[in-house]
Short mmCIF file of C-alpha atoms in Angstrom, two decimals:
data_model
loop_
_atom_site.label_atom_id
_atom_site.label_comp_id
_atom_site.label_asym_id
_atom_site.label_seq_id
_atom_site.Cartn_x
_atom_site.Cartn_y
_atom_site.Cartn_z
CA MET S 1 5.90 -32.78 7.70
CA THR S 2 8.97 -31.74 9.68
CA THR S 3 9.02 -29.22 12.54
CA THR S 4 11.10 -26.86 10.40
CA ASP S 5 8.51 -27.06 7.59
CA ARG S 6 5.71 -26.23 9.97
CA GLU S 7 7.61 -23.38 11.56
CA SER S 8 8.26 -21.90 8.13
CA GLY S 9 4.57 -22.12 7.25
CA ALA S 10 3.56 -20.50 10.54
CA ARG S 11 6.12 -17.73 10.04
CA LEU S 12 4.81 -16.96 6.56
CA LEU S 13 1.20 -16.83 7.73
CA ARG S 14 2.17 -14.40 10.47
CA GLN S 15 4.15 -12.33 7.93
CA LEU S 16 1.09 -12.13 5.68
CA ARG S 17 -1.20 -11.05 8.50
CA GLU S 18 1.17 -8.43 9.85
CA GLY S 19 1.88 -7.19 6.33
CA ARG S 20 -1.79 -6.25 6.08
CA GLY S 21 -1.60 -4.58 9.48
CA TRP S 22 -4.10 -7.05 10.95
CA SER S 23 -4.41 -8.40 14.45
CA TRP S 24 -5.60 -11.99 14.92
CA ALA S 25 -9.10 -10.64 15.53
CA GLU S 26 -9.02 -8.52 12.37
CA LEU S 27 -7.91 -11.47 10.24
CA ALA S 28 -10.63 -13.60 11.85
CA ARG S 29 -13.21 -10.95 10.98
CA ALA S 30 -11.93 -10.76 7.40
CA LEU S 31 -12.18 -14.55 7.08
CA ARG S 32 -15.74 -14.53 8.38
CA ASP S 33 -16.69 -11.73 5.98
CA THR S 34 -15.20 -13.74 3.11
CA ALA S 35 -17.13 -16.81 4.24
CA ARG S 36 -20.33 -14.77 4.09
CA GLN S 37 -19.51 -13.55 0.58
CA LEU S 38 -18.86 -17.12 -0.57
CA ALA S 39 -21.71 -18.71 1.44
CA VAL S 40 -19.44 -21.08 3.37
CA ALA S 41 -22.23 -21.92 5.80
CA SER S 42 -20.09 -23.58 8.45
CA LEU S 43 -18.03 -20.40 8.98
CA MET S 44 -20.24 -17.49 7.93
CA ASN S 45 -21.94 -17.22 11.34
CA ARG S 46 -19.09 -18.41 13.55
CA GLN S 47 -17.99 -16.13 16.38
CA VAL S 48 -14.92 -14.04 15.60
CA ALA S 49 -13.30 -15.22 18.84
CA SER S 50 -13.59 -18.84 17.71
CA ILE S 51 -11.95 -18.11 14.34
CA GLN S 52 -9.31 -16.02 16.09
CA ARG S 53 -8.27 -19.01 18.24
CA THR S 54 -7.90 -21.08 15.08
CA VAL S 55 -5.75 -18.40 13.43
CA ALA S 56 -3.54 -18.19 16.51
CA ARG S 57 -2.95 -21.95 16.45
CA TRP S 58 -1.71 -21.81 12.86
CA GLU S 59 0.98 -19.34 13.89
CA SER S 60 1.95 -21.12 17.11
CA VAL S 61 4.95 -23.46 17.35
CA SER S 62 3.13 -25.38 20.11
CA TYR S 63 0.24 -26.62 17.94
CA ARG S 64 0.34 -29.01 14.99
CA THR S 65 -2.72 -27.52 13.32
CA SER S 66 -2.76 -25.97 9.86
CA PRO S 67 -5.46 -24.43 7.68
CA GLY S 68 -7.95 -27.07 6.47
CA ASP S 69 -9.68 -27.01 3.09
CA ARG S 70 -12.33 -24.45 4.05
CA TYR S 71 -9.81 -22.04 5.52
CA GLN S 72 -7.42 -22.57 2.59
CA PHE S 73 -10.28 -21.60 0.29
CA LEU S 74 -11.01 -18.44 2.27
CA LEU S 75 -7.35 -17.46 2.75
CA ALA S 76 -6.75 -17.85 -0.98
CA HIS S 77 -9.59 -15.48 -1.88
CA LEU S 78 -8.60 -13.05 0.85
CA TYR S 79 -4.90 -12.82 -0.06
CA ALA S 80 -5.47 -12.96 -3.83
CA ARG S 81 -6.73 -9.38 -3.61
CA THR S 82 -4.66 -6.40 -2.63
CA PRO S 83 -5.99 -4.08 0.10
CA ALA S 84 -7.29 -1.94 -2.78
CA GLY S 85 -9.27 -4.89 -4.15
CA ASP S 86 -7.15 -5.67 -7.20
CA LEU S 87 -6.37 -9.26 -8.16
CA ALA S 88 -2.66 -10.04 -7.58
CA ILE S 89 -1.57 -13.67 -7.79
CA GLY S 90 1.84 -13.48 -9.49
CA PRO S 91 5.33 -14.02 -8.06
CA GLY S 92 5.95 -11.98 -4.93
CA SER S 93 2.26 -11.41 -4.25
CA ASP S 94 0.57 -12.20 -0.95
CA PHE S 95 -1.21 -15.05 -2.71
CA ASP S 96 2.13 -16.50 -3.83
CA THR S 97 3.43 -16.27 -0.25
CA LEU S 98 0.28 -18.00 1.01
CA LEU S 99 0.88 -20.90 -1.37
CA ASP S 100 4.44 -21.20 -0.06
CA ALA S 101 3.08 -21.31 3.49
CA LEU S 102 0.58 -24.02 2.58
CA ARG S 103 3.32 -26.07 0.91
CA HIS S 104 5.36 -25.88 4.13
CA PHE S 105 2.30 -27.15 6.00
CA GLY S 106 2.21 -30.18 3.69
CA THR S 107 -0.59 -29.19 1.32
CA PRO S 108 -0.34 -31.52 -1.71
CA PRO S 109 0.56 -30.05 -5.14
CA GLN S 110 -2.83 -30.88 -6.67
CA ARG S 111 -4.59 -28.86 -3.97
CA VAL S 112 -2.27 -25.90 -4.59
CA ARG S 113 -3.04 -26.09 -8.31
CA GLN S 114 -6.76 -26.16 -7.54
CA LEU S 115 -6.50 -23.01 -5.44
CA ILE S 116 -4.63 -21.24 -8.24
CA GLU S 117 -7.31 -22.26 -10.76
CA LEU S 118 -10.15 -21.19 -8.48
CA VAL S 119 -8.69 -17.77 -7.78
CA GLY S 120 -7.62 -17.21 -11.37
CA HIS S 121 -11.11 -18.16 -12.55
CA SER S 122 -12.70 -15.67 -10.16
CA GLY S 123 -10.55 -12.91 -11.58
CA ARG S 124 -11.46 -13.62 -15.20
CA ARG S 125 -15.23 -13.75 -14.84
CA ASP S 126 -17.78 -11.36 -13.49
CA ASN S 127 -19.53 -14.08 -11.49
CA ASP S 128 -20.63 -14.19 -7.91
CA GLY S 129 -17.86 -15.74 -5.80
CA LEU S 130 -20.25 -18.49 -4.79
CA LEU S 131 -20.02 -20.10 -8.22
CA MET S 132 -16.30 -20.75 -8.55
CA LEU S 133 -16.36 -24.41 -7.60
CA LEU S 134 -19.14 -25.34 -10.01
CA SER S 135 -18.94 -26.48 -13.61
CA PRO S 136 -19.09 -23.62 -16.14
CA GLY S 137 -22.57 -24.68 -17.25
CA THR S 138 -23.96 -24.64 -13.72
CA GLN S 139 -22.19 -21.35 -12.99
CA SER S 140 -23.84 -19.62 -15.93
CA THR S 141 -27.21 -21.13 -15.04
CA ILE S 142 -27.14 -19.80 -11.46
CA ALA S 143 -25.72 -16.44 -12.49
CA ALA S 144 -28.51 -16.00 -15.05
CA ILE S 145 -31.36 -16.78 -12.67
CA GLN S 146 -29.86 -14.60 -9.96
CA ARG S 147 -29.88 -11.68 -12.41
CA ASP S 148 -33.35 -12.52 -13.69
CA PRO S 149 -35.41 -15.04 -11.66
CA SER S 150 -37.94 -15.25 -14.50
CA LYS S 151 -35.39 -17.37 -16.36
CA LEU S 152 -36.02 -20.19 -13.89
CA ASP S 153 -37.83 -22.88 -15.84
CA HIS S 154 -38.13 -26.67 -15.82
CA GLU S 155 -34.89 -27.14 -17.73
CA VAL S 156 -32.88 -24.91 -15.40
CA VAL S 157 -34.21 -26.59 -12.27
CA SER S 158 -33.49 -29.97 -13.82
CA ARG S 159 -29.87 -28.99 -14.51
CA LEU S 160 -29.42 -27.77 -10.94
CA HIS S 161 -30.98 -30.97 -9.61
CA ASP S 162 -28.53 -32.96 -11.74
CA SER S 163 -25.70 -30.95 -10.16
CA VAL S 164 -26.91 -31.88 -6.67
CA LYS S 165 -27.10 -35.54 -7.70
CA LYS S 166 -23.58 -35.37 -9.13
CA ILE S 167 -22.22 -33.88 -5.91
CA ASN S 168 -24.02 -36.57 -3.92
CA GLY S 169 -22.50 -39.20 -6.20
CA GLU S 170 -19.02 -37.96 -5.28
CA VAL S 171 -19.52 -38.76 -1.57
CA GLY S 172 -16.78 -41.18 -0.60
CA ALA S 173 -14.55 -40.23 -3.52
CA THR S 174 -14.06 -36.49 -2.89
CA PRO S 175 -13.30 -34.80 0.47
CA PHE S 176 -16.49 -33.70 2.20
CA VAL S 177 -15.29 -30.11 2.58
CA ARG S 178 -14.87 -29.72 -1.16
CA LEU S 179 -18.32 -31.16 -1.82
CA GLN S 180 -19.67 -28.76 0.78
CA LEU S 181 -18.12 -25.82 -1.06
CA GLN S 182 -19.48 -27.05 -4.40
CA LEU S 183 -22.98 -27.34 -2.99
CA ALA S 184 -22.99 -23.96 -1.21
CA PRO S 185 -23.94 -21.80 -4.24
CA ILE S 186 -26.88 -24.05 -5.08
CA VAL S 187 -28.12 -23.94 -1.48
CA GLU S 188 -27.79 -20.17 -1.41
CA SER S 189 -29.57 -19.82 -4.76
CA CYS S 190 -32.47 -21.93 -3.49
CA ARG S 191 -32.77 -19.66 -0.46
CA ARG S 192 -32.83 -16.54 -2.61
CA LEU S 193 -35.33 -17.92 -5.10
CA LEU S 194 -37.72 -19.29 -2.47
CA GLU S 195 -37.92 -15.81 -0.95
CA LEU S 196 -39.53 -14.53 -4.17
CA ASP S 197 -43.31 -14.58 -4.44
CA GLN S 198 -43.50 -15.49 -8.11
CA VAL S 199 -40.77 -17.68 -9.53
CA GLY S 200 -41.01 -20.36 -12.23
CA PRO S 201 -41.90 -23.96 -11.38
CA ARG S 202 -42.28 -23.56 -7.63
CA GLN S 203 -42.88 -27.21 -6.73
CA GLU S 204 -39.80 -28.27 -8.68
CA LEU S 205 -37.79 -25.55 -6.94
CA ILE S 206 -38.98 -26.81 -3.54
CA LEU S 207 -37.98 -30.34 -4.50
CA LEU S 208 -34.53 -29.05 -5.50
CA ALA S 209 -34.20 -27.12 -2.25
CA THR S 210 -35.18 -30.19 -0.22
CA ALA S 211 -32.47 -32.27 -1.87
CA ALA S 212 -29.84 -29.52 -1.62
CA TYR S 213 -30.54 -28.67 2.04
CA SER S 214 -30.59 -32.32 3.07
CA LEU S 215 -27.29 -33.11 1.35
CA ALA S 216 -25.77 -29.94 2.80
CA GLY S 217 -26.84 -31.12 6.26
CA ARG S 218 -25.13 -34.47 5.70
CA LEU S 219 -21.93 -32.77 4.53
CA ALA S 220 -21.97 -30.36 7.48
CA PHE S 221 -22.22 -33.34 9.83
CA GLU S 222 -19.31 -35.10 8.14
CA THR S 223 -17.19 -31.96 8.53
CA ARG S 224 -18.15 -31.81 12.23
CA ASP S 225 -20.29 -28.70 12.02
CA ASP S 226 -23.26 -30.14 13.87
CA GLU S 227 -25.03 -26.82 14.50
CA ALA S 228 -25.12 -26.07 10.77
CA ALA S 229 -26.18 -29.65 10.04
CA MET S 230 -29.21 -29.45 12.33
CA ALA S 231 -30.26 -26.09 10.88
CA LEU S 232 -29.99 -27.41 7.32
CA TYR S 233 -32.03 -30.53 8.14
CA ALA S 234 -34.69 -28.29 9.69
CA ASP S 235 -34.74 -26.25 6.45
CA ALA S 236 -35.00 -29.43 4.38
CA THR S 237 -37.85 -30.76 6.53
CA ARG S 238 -39.79 -27.50 6.20
CA ALA S 239 -39.28 -27.39 2.44
CA ALA S 240 -40.33 -31.04 2.01
CA GLY S 241 -43.49 -30.31 3.97
CA HIS S 242 -44.74 -28.36 0.94
CA LEU S 243 -44.46 -31.42 -1.32
CA ALA S 244 -47.44 -33.70 -1.86
CA ASP S 245 -45.39 -36.92 -1.78
CA ARG S 246 -44.42 -37.41 1.85
CA SER S 247 -41.62 -39.75 0.79
CA HIS S 248 -39.44 -36.67 0.34
CA ARG S 249 -39.89 -35.52 3.93
CA ALA S 250 -39.43 -39.08 5.20
CA ALA S 251 -36.13 -39.30 3.29
CA VAL S 252 -34.92 -36.12 4.98
CA GLN S 253 -36.02 -37.39 8.38
CA THR S 254 -34.27 -40.76 8.09
CA SER S 255 -30.99 -38.99 7.37
CA HIS S 256 -31.69 -36.44 10.11
CA THR S 257 -32.30 -39.28 12.57
CA MET S 258 -28.90 -40.85 11.97
CA VAL S 259 -27.08 -37.53 12.08
CA THR S 260 -28.83 -36.64 15.35
CA LEU S 261 -27.88 -40.02 16.80
CA HIS S 262 -24.21 -39.84 15.85
CA ALA S 263 -23.76 -36.12 16.53
CA THR S 264 -25.48 -36.00 19.92
CA ASP S 265 -26.00 -39.57 21.23
CA ASP S 266 -29.51 -38.35 22.10
CA LEU S 267 -31.57 -41.49 21.55
CA GLU S 268 -34.84 -39.85 22.51
CA ALA S 269 -34.42 -37.01 20.02
CA ALA S 270 -33.42 -39.50 17.33
CA ARG S 271 -36.43 -41.70 18.16
CA THR S 272 -38.82 -38.76 17.77
CA ILE S 273 -37.50 -37.99 14.28
CA ALA S 274 -37.47 -41.69 13.34
CA ARG S 275 -41.14 -42.10 14.31
CA ALA S 276 -42.08 -39.07 12.23
CA ALA S 277 -40.17 -40.59 9.31
CA THR S 278 -42.15 -43.83 9.45
CA VAL S 279 -45.45 -41.93 9.54
CA ASP S 280 -44.50 -39.83 6.51
CA ALA S 281 -43.05 -42.84 4.69
CA HIS S 282 -46.39 -44.64 4.86
CA ARG S 283 -48.09 -41.56 3.42
CA GLY S 284 -45.62 -41.50 0.54
CA ALA S 285 -45.27 -43.52 -2.63
CA SER S 286 -41.74 -44.90 -2.21
CA TYR S 287 -41.26 -48.39 -0.81
CA ALA S 288 -37.50 -47.79 -0.65
CA ILE S 289 -37.99 -44.85 1.73
CA ARG S 290 -40.57 -46.83 3.71
CA ALA S 291 -38.11 -49.71 4.15
CA ARG S 292 -35.30 -47.35 5.17
CA ALA S 293 -37.56 -45.60 7.68
CA HIS S 294 -38.40 -48.91 9.36
CA ALA S 295 -34.72 -49.93 9.32
CA VAL S 296 -33.62 -46.67 10.94
CA HIS S 297 -36.37 -47.00 13.54
CA ALA S 298 -35.19 -50.57 14.23
CA GLU S 299 -31.63 -49.39 14.89
CA ILE S 300 -32.82 -46.73 17.32
CA CYS S 301 -34.91 -49.32 19.20
CA ALA S 302 -31.98 -51.77 19.29
CA ARG S 303 -29.64 -49.14 20.70
CA ALA S 304 -32.27 -48.26 23.31
CA GLY S 305 -32.36 -51.87 24.53
CA GLN S 306 -35.76 -52.65 23.01
CA PRO S 307 -35.08 -55.85 21.00
CA ASN S 308 -38.76 -56.72 20.49
CA ASP S 309 -39.56 -53.31 19.00
CA ALA S 310 -36.42 -53.54 16.87
CA ALA S 311 -37.44 -56.98 15.60
CA THR S 312 -40.92 -55.71 14.70
CA ALA S 313 -39.49 -52.75 12.79
CA LEU S 314 -37.02 -55.00 10.96
CA GLU S 315 -39.80 -57.39 9.97
CA ARG S 316 -41.71 -54.47 8.46
CA ALA S 317 -38.57 -53.33 6.66
CA TRP S 318 -37.97 -56.77 5.14
CA LYS S 319 -41.59 -57.07 4.01
CA THR S 320 -41.35 -53.65 2.40
CA VAL S 321 -38.07 -54.49 0.64
CA GLU S 322 -39.86 -57.37 -1.06
CA GLN S 323 -42.15 -54.80 -2.71
CA LEU S 324 -39.37 -52.62 -4.16
CA THR S 325 -39.62 -51.74 -7.83
CA VAL S 326 -36.87 -50.69 -10.22
CA ASP S 327 -38.65 -47.44 -11.08
CA ASP S 328 -38.76 -46.13 -7.49
CA PRO S 329 -37.43 -42.54 -7.76
CA HIS S 330 -36.03 -42.89 -4.24
CA GLY S 331 -34.19 -46.12 -5.09
CA GLY S 332 -30.91 -46.86 -3.37
CA PHE S 333 -32.08 -48.59 -0.24
CA ASN S 334 -32.34 -52.33 -0.78
CA ALA S 335 -31.73 -55.72 0.84
CA ASP S 336 -27.95 -55.21 0.79
CA ARG S 337 -28.22 -52.10 2.94
CA LEU S 338 -30.97 -53.58 5.09
CA ASN S 339 -28.64 -56.47 5.94
CA GLY S 340 -26.36 -53.89 7.56
CA PHE S 341 -29.17 -52.66 9.82
CA ASP S 342 -30.26 -56.24 10.51
CA GLY S 343 -26.74 -57.21 11.57
CA LEU S 344 -26.29 -54.17 13.80
CA CYS S 345 -29.60 -54.86 15.55
CA ALA S 346 -28.51 -58.47 16.09
CA LEU S 347 -25.26 -57.23 17.64
CA HIS S 348 -27.19 -55.12 20.14
CA ALA S 349 -29.49 -58.09 20.84
CA GLY S 350 -26.50 -60.34 21.59
CA ASP S 351 -26.87 -62.64 18.57
CA ALA S 352 -23.34 -62.43 17.16
CA GLY S 353 -23.83 -65.32 14.74
CA HIS S 354 -26.84 -63.78 13.04
CA ALA S 355 -25.09 -60.39 13.10
CA HIS S 356 -22.00 -61.81 11.40
CA ASP S 357 -23.97 -63.46 8.59
CA SER S 358 -26.07 -60.37 7.84
CA LEU S 359 -23.15 -57.97 8.01
CA ASP S 360 -20.98 -60.25 5.88
CA ARG S 361 -23.66 -60.27 3.16
CA SER S 362 -23.91 -56.49 3.31
CA VAL S 363 -20.15 -55.91 3.07
CA ALA S 364 -19.87 -58.31 0.13
CA ALA S 365 -22.55 -56.36 -1.76
CA LEU S 366 -21.26 -52.83 -1.04
CA GLN S 367 -18.59 -52.75 -3.73
CA LEU S 368 -19.37 -49.61 -5.73
CA SER S 369 -17.45 -46.38 -5.15
CA ARG S 370 -20.59 -44.65 -3.92
CA ASP S 371 -20.93 -47.38 -1.28
CA ALA S 372 -17.51 -46.71 0.24
CA VAL S 373 -18.70 -44.70 3.25
CA GLN S 374 -21.32 -47.32 4.13
CA ARG S 375 -18.85 -50.14 3.54
CA GLY S 376 -16.51 -48.57 6.11
CA ILE S 377 -19.31 -48.50 8.68
CA VAL S 378 -20.54 -52.04 8.05
CA SER S 379 -16.98 -53.42 7.96
CA THR S 380 -16.42 -52.10 11.47
CA ASP S 381 -19.68 -53.66 12.68
CA LEU S 382 -18.63 -56.96 11.08
CA ALA S 383 -15.28 -56.76 12.84
CA LEU S 384 -17.08 -56.36 16.14
CA ALA S 385 -19.25 -59.40 15.35
CA ARG S 386 -16.08 -61.44 14.80
CA LEU S 387 -14.80 -60.26 18.16
CA ARG S 388 -18.05 -61.31 19.84
CA LEU S 389 -17.61 -64.73 18.23
CA GLY S 390 -14.26 -65.06 19.99
CA ASP S 391 -11.82 -64.23 17.18
CA PRO S 392 -9.98 -60.99 18.04
CA ALA S 393 -7.34 -61.54 15.35
CA ALA S 394 -10.04 -61.76 12.65
CA CYS S 395 -11.64 -58.65 14.14
CA VAL S 396 -8.38 -56.72 13.88
CA GLU S 397 -7.78 -57.94 10.33
CA LEU S 398 -11.08 -56.44 9.21
CA LEU S 399 -10.50 -53.26 11.21
CA HIS S 400 -7.33 -52.66 9.18
CA GLU S 401 -9.51 -52.61 6.07
CA ALA S 402 -12.03 -50.33 7.76
CA VAL S 403 -9.26 -47.91 8.75
CA ASP S 404 -8.08 -47.65 5.14
CA ILE S 405 -11.63 -47.09 3.87
CA THR S 406 -12.29 -44.45 6.50
CA ALA S 407 -9.02 -42.66 5.76
CA ALA S 408 -9.97 -42.54 2.07
CA THR S 409 -13.56 -41.37 2.57
CA GLY S 410 -13.28 -39.31 5.76
CA GLY S 411 -16.46 -40.96 7.05
CA ARG S 412 -17.23 -39.71 10.54
CA VAL S 413 -19.51 -42.56 11.65
CA ALA S 414 -17.00 -45.22 10.64
CA ALA S 415 -14.29 -43.40 12.61
CA GLN S 416 -16.57 -43.42 15.66
CA ARG S 417 -17.22 -47.14 15.25
CA ILE S 418 -13.48 -47.88 14.93
CA ARG S 419 -12.84 -46.14 18.26
CA LEU S 420 -15.59 -48.17 19.91
CA ALA S 421 -14.28 -51.43 18.46
CA ARG S 422 -10.75 -50.58 19.62
CA ARG S 423 -12.10 -50.03 23.13
CA ASP S 424 -13.60 -53.52 23.14
CA LEU S 425 -10.19 -54.94 22.19
CA ARG S 426 -8.53 -53.75 25.41
CA PRO S 427 -8.27 -57.26 26.91
CA TRP S 428 -5.82 -58.11 24.08
CA ARG S 429 -3.64 -55.01 24.56
CA THR S 430 -0.45 -57.08 24.93
CA GLU S 431 -0.91 -58.81 21.56
CA ASP S 432 1.28 -57.78 18.65
CA PHE S 433 -1.72 -57.64 16.29
CA LEU S 434 -3.30 -54.93 18.43
CA ALA S 435 -0.09 -52.90 18.53
CA GLU S 436 0.01 -53.06 14.72
CA LEU S 437 -3.60 -51.86 14.57
CA ASP S 438 -2.83 -48.96 16.90
CA ASP S 439 0.08 -47.94 14.68
CA HIS S 440 -2.17 -48.14 11.61
CA ILE S 441 -4.89 -46.02 13.25
CA HIS S 442 -2.37 -43.43 14.39
CA ASP S 443 -0.50 -43.21 11.09
CA THR S 444 -3.61 -43.28 8.89
CA LEU S 445 -6.39 -41.56 10.83
CA ILE S 446 -4.72 -39.50 13.55
CA GLY S 447 -1.24 -38.60 12.38
CA ARG S 448 -2.06 -37.63 8.82
#
């Protein structure tokens, strides 16, 4: 993106705002109101002053910021309507000008087309704005039960649960913000339905809400909205507490533990959640969740400088993995993923050789598209193991791969690990291979 392109985009955004007679604060308030209408959780409760600062940066020639996916989504819906509320998206409309501005900011053509489709779809159907990013079948399902909650039955809940699973399956292949927007109407529908005293299959609804809230918490973390993430994990934990199988609550807590660790660096808070996860896991039926709970607890102990406790937790995890069955409804955690935890714990314990072997096995096994985020994390840990074994060039070679994976997935934890690994490479700062890595990081992760 050239300076001239950015200046043109900033000028058009300012022209749009002033054409509506809005100050920065008034546009910020309009964006927040739109976020509330569309249940964009990360922005619906944000302070107007915070949004106003973001708006001001878009119009400034001093900043290199531009509207991200969430704000593009909100701006599109805001400017697609005239002040009188009529849909206007043709040539010369405010919406058309917005698209020109986004193109100047470097928004790719496929994203522009998606915004046009989303807004056009909202104008053709009498659906709640929350539903625009969902498949037509899921849209009609949610719209029907919102009009008449008595229509909620086993089949409807099952379809919604399938939608949550599909969104989860897109992690690593689709930008987190877009997944967040797709999930928002399901999360909001769960909230509305759970507020009703009598509604269909309540236990199945609670199970759906647990899965939706937990995934929403993960997505909020990945998009760096930690306050929303913590609130959503708290909602998921409360919902799961009403389920007889404690494996569900343990699953929420293992994810909550890792998000707490990487969002706050608060080991004590993470340890408290991890301990609760192991207790619930042993009250539940899933060996996969039990193994993951012990593995997560092991990582927390290793990071806290407690190698003996970490080794004990890992031993329990390995023994549990041996009992896994193919029909475990919580399947997904297995020896391949446990090798990643095992290797990381060995790194913290100072056993680089054992760490390398375990992490290498894990990376080799994580080849599916849904494994991409985890592969980025484990690849960075493996690179660090190679550095500890005295081979900085091999470390850098693997970090190049991790940078590409992280750029493709947007994984936040992997990006954190890359920064930490780069810090440990400082003694080799005069080497050409490190300069090449720095250029790659800047061009791929920072400068994009």
